[in-house]
XYZ file of C-alpha atoms in Angstrom:
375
model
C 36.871 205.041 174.396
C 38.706 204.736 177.864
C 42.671 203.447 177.832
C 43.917 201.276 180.871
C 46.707 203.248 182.391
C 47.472 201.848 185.815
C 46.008 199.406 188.681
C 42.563 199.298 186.981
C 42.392 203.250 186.012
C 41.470 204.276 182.892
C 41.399 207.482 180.879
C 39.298 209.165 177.687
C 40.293 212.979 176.210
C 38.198 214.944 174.626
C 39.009 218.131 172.608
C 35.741 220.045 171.800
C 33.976 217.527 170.438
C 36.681 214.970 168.598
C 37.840 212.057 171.410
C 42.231 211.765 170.957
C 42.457 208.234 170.027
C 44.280 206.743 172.837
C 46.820 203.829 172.309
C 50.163 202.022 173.104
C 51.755 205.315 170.678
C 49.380 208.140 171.113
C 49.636 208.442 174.884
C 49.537 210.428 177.582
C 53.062 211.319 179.135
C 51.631 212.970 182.284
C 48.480 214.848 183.576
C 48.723 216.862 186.815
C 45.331 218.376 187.900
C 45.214 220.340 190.709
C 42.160 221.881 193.300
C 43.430 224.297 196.234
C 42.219 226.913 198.553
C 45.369 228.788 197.585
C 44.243 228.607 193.601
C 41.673 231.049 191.922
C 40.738 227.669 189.922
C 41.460 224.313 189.767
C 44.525 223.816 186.838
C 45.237 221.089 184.778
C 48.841 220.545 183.011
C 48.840 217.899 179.810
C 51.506 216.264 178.297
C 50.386 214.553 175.266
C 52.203 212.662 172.098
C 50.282 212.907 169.229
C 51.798 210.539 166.675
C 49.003 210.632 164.429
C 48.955 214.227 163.893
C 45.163 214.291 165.545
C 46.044 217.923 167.543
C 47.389 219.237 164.271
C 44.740 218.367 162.268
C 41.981 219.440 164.778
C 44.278 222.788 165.696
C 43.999 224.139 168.909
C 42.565 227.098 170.293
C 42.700 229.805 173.220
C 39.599 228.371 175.360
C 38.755 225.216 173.426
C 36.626 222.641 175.950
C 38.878 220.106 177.181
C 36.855 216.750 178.725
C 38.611 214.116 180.951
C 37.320 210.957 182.203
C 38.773 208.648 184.788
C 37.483 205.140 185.675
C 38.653 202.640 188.463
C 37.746 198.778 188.325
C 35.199 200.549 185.521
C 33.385 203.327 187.239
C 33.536 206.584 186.139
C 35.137 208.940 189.364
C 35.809 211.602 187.134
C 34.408 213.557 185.095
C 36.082 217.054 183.875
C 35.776 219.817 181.892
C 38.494 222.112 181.375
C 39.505 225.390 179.076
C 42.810 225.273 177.012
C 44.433 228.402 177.966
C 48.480 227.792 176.482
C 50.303 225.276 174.702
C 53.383 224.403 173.379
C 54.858 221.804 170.869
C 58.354 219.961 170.757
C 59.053 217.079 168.009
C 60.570 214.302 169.275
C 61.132 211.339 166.699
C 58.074 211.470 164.933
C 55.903 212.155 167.264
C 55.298 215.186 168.271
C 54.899 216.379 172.427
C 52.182 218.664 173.071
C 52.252 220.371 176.440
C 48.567 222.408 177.534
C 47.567 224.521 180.124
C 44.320 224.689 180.995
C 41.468 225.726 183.935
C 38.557 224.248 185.090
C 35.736 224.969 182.795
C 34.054 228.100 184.378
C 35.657 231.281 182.470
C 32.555 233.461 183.281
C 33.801 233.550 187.098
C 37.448 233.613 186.284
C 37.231 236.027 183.817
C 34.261 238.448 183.909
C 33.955 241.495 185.824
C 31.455 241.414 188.372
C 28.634 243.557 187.753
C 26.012 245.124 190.731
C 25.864 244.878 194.675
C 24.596 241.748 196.978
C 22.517 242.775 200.435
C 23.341 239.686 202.702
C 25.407 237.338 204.563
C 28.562 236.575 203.320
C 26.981 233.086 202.678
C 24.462 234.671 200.719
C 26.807 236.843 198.545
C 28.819 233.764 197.707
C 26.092 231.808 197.226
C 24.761 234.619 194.723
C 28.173 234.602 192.963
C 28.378 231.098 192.790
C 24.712 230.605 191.107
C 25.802 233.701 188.346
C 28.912 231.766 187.571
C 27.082 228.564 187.104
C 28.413 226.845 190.431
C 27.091 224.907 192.927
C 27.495 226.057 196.310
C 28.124 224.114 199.613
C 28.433 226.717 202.554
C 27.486 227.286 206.102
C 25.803 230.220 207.645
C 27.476 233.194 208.684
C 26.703 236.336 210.653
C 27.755 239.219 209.344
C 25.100 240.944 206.612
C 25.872 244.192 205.046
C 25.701 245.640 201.574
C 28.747 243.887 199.320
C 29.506 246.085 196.492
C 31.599 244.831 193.388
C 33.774 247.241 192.628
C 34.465 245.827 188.856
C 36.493 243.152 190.309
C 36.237 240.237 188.849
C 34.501 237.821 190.205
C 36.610 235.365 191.619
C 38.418 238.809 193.229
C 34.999 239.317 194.794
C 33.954 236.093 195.895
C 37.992 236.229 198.034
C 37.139 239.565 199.008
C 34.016 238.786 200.376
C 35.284 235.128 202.117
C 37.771 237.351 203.552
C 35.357 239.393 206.003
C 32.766 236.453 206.651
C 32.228 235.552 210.281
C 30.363 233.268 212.152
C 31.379 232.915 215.731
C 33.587 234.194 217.970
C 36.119 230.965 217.170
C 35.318 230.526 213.210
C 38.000 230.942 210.461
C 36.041 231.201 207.304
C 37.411 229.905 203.637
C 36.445 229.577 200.209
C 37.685 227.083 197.539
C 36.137 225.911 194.088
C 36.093 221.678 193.267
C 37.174 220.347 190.606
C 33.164 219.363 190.086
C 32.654 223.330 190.225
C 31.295 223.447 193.564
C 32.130 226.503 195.518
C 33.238 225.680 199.148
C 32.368 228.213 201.621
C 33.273 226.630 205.526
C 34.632 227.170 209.063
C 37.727 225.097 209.300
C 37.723 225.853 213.262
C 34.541 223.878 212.965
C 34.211 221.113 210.582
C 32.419 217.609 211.470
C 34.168 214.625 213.014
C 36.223 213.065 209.662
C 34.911 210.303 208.244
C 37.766 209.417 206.030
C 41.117 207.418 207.541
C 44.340 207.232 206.010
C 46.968 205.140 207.011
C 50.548 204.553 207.032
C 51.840 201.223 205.528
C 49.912 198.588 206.389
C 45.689 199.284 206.632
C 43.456 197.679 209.379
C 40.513 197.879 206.950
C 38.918 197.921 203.553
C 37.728 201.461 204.589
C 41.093 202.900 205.243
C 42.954 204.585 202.155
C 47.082 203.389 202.479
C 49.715 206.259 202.193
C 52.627 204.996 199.808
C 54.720 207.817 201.245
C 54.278 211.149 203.403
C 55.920 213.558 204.545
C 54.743 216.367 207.518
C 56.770 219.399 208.021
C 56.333 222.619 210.348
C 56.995 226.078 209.505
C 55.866 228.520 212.396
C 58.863 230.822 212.290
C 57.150 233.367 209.732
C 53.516 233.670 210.755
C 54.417 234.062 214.354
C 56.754 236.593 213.981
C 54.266 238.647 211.855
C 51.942 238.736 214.686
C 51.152 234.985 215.484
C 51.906 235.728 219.463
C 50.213 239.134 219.293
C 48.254 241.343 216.451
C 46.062 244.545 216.919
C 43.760 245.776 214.583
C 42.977 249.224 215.170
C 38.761 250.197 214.494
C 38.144 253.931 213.351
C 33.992 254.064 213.199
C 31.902 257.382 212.551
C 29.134 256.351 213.938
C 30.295 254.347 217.381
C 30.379 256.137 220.302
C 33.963 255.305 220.433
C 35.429 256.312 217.888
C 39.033 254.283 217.909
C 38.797 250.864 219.369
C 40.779 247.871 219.445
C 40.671 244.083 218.508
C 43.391 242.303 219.955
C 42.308 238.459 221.497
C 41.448 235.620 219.969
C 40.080 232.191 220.625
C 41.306 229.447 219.395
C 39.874 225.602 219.456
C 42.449 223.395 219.215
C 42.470 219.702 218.490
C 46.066 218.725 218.847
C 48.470 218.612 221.737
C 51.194 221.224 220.968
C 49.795 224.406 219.185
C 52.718 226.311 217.023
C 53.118 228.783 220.176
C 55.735 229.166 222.384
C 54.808 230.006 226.123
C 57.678 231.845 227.131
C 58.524 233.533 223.923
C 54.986 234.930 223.973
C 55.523 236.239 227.466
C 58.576 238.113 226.831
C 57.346 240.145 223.487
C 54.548 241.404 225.518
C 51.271 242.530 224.464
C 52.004 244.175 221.503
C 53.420 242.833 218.292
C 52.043 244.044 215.095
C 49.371 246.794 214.866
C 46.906 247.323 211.887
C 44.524 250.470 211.288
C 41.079 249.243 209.384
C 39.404 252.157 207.393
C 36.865 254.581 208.980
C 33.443 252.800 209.176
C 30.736 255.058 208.191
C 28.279 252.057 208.416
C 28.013 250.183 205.662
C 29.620 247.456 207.092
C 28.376 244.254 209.537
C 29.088 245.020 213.019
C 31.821 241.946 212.912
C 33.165 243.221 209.752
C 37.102 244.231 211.686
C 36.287 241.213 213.685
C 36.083 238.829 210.517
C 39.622 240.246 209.022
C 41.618 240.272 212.412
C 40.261 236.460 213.089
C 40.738 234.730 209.775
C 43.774 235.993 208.963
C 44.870 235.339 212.838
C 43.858 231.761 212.406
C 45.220 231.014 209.377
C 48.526 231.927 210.500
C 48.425 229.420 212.907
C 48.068 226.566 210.562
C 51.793 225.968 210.209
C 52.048 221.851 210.274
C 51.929 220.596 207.000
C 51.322 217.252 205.403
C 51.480 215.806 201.903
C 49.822 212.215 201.636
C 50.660 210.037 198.514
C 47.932 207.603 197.559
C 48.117 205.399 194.789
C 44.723 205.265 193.955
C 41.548 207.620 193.951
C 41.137 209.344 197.069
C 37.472 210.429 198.432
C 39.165 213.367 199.699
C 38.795 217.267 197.981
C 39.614 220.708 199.631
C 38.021 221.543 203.320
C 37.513 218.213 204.192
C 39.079 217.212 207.429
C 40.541 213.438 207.737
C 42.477 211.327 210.257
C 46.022 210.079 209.459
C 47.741 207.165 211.647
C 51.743 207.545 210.832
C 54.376 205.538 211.865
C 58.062 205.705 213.215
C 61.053 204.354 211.461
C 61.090 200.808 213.370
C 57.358 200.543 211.795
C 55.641 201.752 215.672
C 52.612 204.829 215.914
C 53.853 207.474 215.879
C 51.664 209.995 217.887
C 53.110 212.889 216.858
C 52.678 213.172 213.388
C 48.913 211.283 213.846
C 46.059 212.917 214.241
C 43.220 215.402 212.243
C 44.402 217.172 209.273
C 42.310 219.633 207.028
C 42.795 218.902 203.076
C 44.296 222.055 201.427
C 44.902 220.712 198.386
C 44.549 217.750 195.981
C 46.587 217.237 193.071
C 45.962 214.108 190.302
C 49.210 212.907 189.158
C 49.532 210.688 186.184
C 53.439 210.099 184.947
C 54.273 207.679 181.870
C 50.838 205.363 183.035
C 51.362 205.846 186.525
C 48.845 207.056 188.535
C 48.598 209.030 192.218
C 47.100 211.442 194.162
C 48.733 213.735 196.391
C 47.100 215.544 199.358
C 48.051 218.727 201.020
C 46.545 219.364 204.270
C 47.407 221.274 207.392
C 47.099 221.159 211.003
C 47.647 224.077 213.881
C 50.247 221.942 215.481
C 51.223 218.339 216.080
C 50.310 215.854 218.887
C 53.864 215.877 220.808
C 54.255 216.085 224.432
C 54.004 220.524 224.775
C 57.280 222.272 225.554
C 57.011 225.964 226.559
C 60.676 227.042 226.946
């Protein structure tokens, strides 16, 4: 049975098979659940207090299932299965406060070594991966078959390594997250379709618009561009190439904002050479982009340095990969064009704290919409 928590959402637990009898006493204290391209698997912390003595009785265990269910104006948005994976207890009164760490409900790819080789596209391999694991799989086509060995990684260390070398054009920069509704992501952030979701600062201009309580966008591009964001070259050593040392030095970039994170004249005066990189010897079992896929996604990736975290106070349509617009505004309540614009969601955290409920999203952008200023 489903407890009302907060502006019309609702929760149930579920441990194994036993639902935690939810009331004004037993309660939760606060969930955060978490899905990121920067996370092997989506997390989940709990904070539960059990005054009834329900945990104790059913006594936990080291991967016990762990169901959640979350309803809005009663429909069901949610519904997740997790893995207990640590907990701890504290007494306070007579209750006592259970805190549990768990992961999304798919230990096979967390966990297991990888077993075998995949012929293919990286879209294929992952694809592969994701149907062994028990994952659905949303990816685009890439260009770049070869052989992919395992290498008794495990496989969530295989699926990176592989998302690591995938190519698909000239301009794509390819990543690879899992959903919370264990769907592996597999996409071309240089290329994702016009956003379909809008969120707004303060006041909305329509029922389809999702209003930002708070947000805040910062902009770190010291650090990636001094380790190579104005210039990187990745050295090729091949065996079976006519030349045998080659380079891979440019990159093209499609930009959708104003003011990219590089400076002009700073570029200009380090010259062409920043930071050089030596790939292994390629005795071809490798795609031909192979060096091209490393030197471009990690290129690109530096270059997402503008970063925005969007509090909503209700559920959000939005999970990783999936680009949106955001319409800020200036102190005095005006647009503010710089911070507005097309972000890319990097993360999505659920936040519910003593029957308050948000979301938070984490998304990033290659630069911001100012007026460009190259000295």
């Amino acid at each position: 049975m489903s407890y009302s928590i907060d502006k019309g959402v609702s929760i149930s637990l579920v441990f194994g098979k036993a639902e935690f009898p939810l009331d004004a006493n037993n309660r939760v204290k606060s969930l955060h659940i978490v899905e990121s391209v920067q996370l092997q698997v989506p997390q989940m912390t709990l904070e539960l207090i059990d005054t009834t003595g329900f945990l104790e009785k059913l006594g936990l265990q080291d991967g016990l299932p762990i169901s959640i269910s979350l309803s809005y104006s009663n429909q069901v948005f949610q519904n997740l299965s997790f893995r207990l994976y640590s907990f701890k207890t504290n007494r306070e009164n007579y209750a006592m406060l259970y805190t549990i760490s768990a992961y999304l409900d798919i230990p096979k790819y967390w966990l297991s070594l990888s077993q075998g080789v995949i012929r293919g596209t990286s879209a294929e391999a992952l694809a592969k991966i994701a149907s062994t694991c028990e994952l659905s799989f949303a990816g685009v086509p890439t260009s770049d078959s070869q052989l992919w060995t395992s290498g008794c990684m495990k496989y969530y260390e295989w699926a990176k390594y592989i998302a690591e070398r995938g190519f698909a054009t000239n301009t794509s920069c390819m990543v690879m997250g899992i959903t919370l509704l264990k769907c592996m992501i597999y996409t071309d952030i240089m290329d994702l379709p016009s956003p379909k979701i809008v969120l707004r600062a303060l006041n909305t201009t329509s029922d389809d618009e999702l209003p930002v309580s708070s947000y805040k966008v910062t902009a770190s591009p010291g650090l990636a561009t001094t380790n190579g964001g104005y210039y990187t070259t990745r050295i090729t050593q091949s065996v079976i190439k006519d030349t045998y040392i080659d380079k891979i030095d440019k990159l093209e970039v499609k930009s959708n904002v104003n003011a990219p994170a590089i400076n002009a004249t700073v570029r200009a005066l380090i010259g062409p050479k920043q930071l050089v990189t030596f790939g292994p010897i390629d005795c071809g079992n490798a795609s031909e982009m192979h060096e091209h896929a490393l030197y471009q996604n990690a290129r690109l990736k530096s270059l997402f340095t503008v970063n925005g975290e969007f509090v909503v106070a209700q559920p959000c349509p939005l999970s990783i990969c999936v680009p949106f617009n955001f319409y800020a505004v200036n102190p005095d309540g005006t647009n503010s064009e710089k911070d507005s614009g097309t972000y890319v969601t990097c993360t999505r955290v659920i936040y519910i704290n003593e029957g308050n409920y948000f979301e938070k999203i984490v998304a990033s952008r290659i630069g911001t919409n100012a007026v460009y200023y190259a000295n």
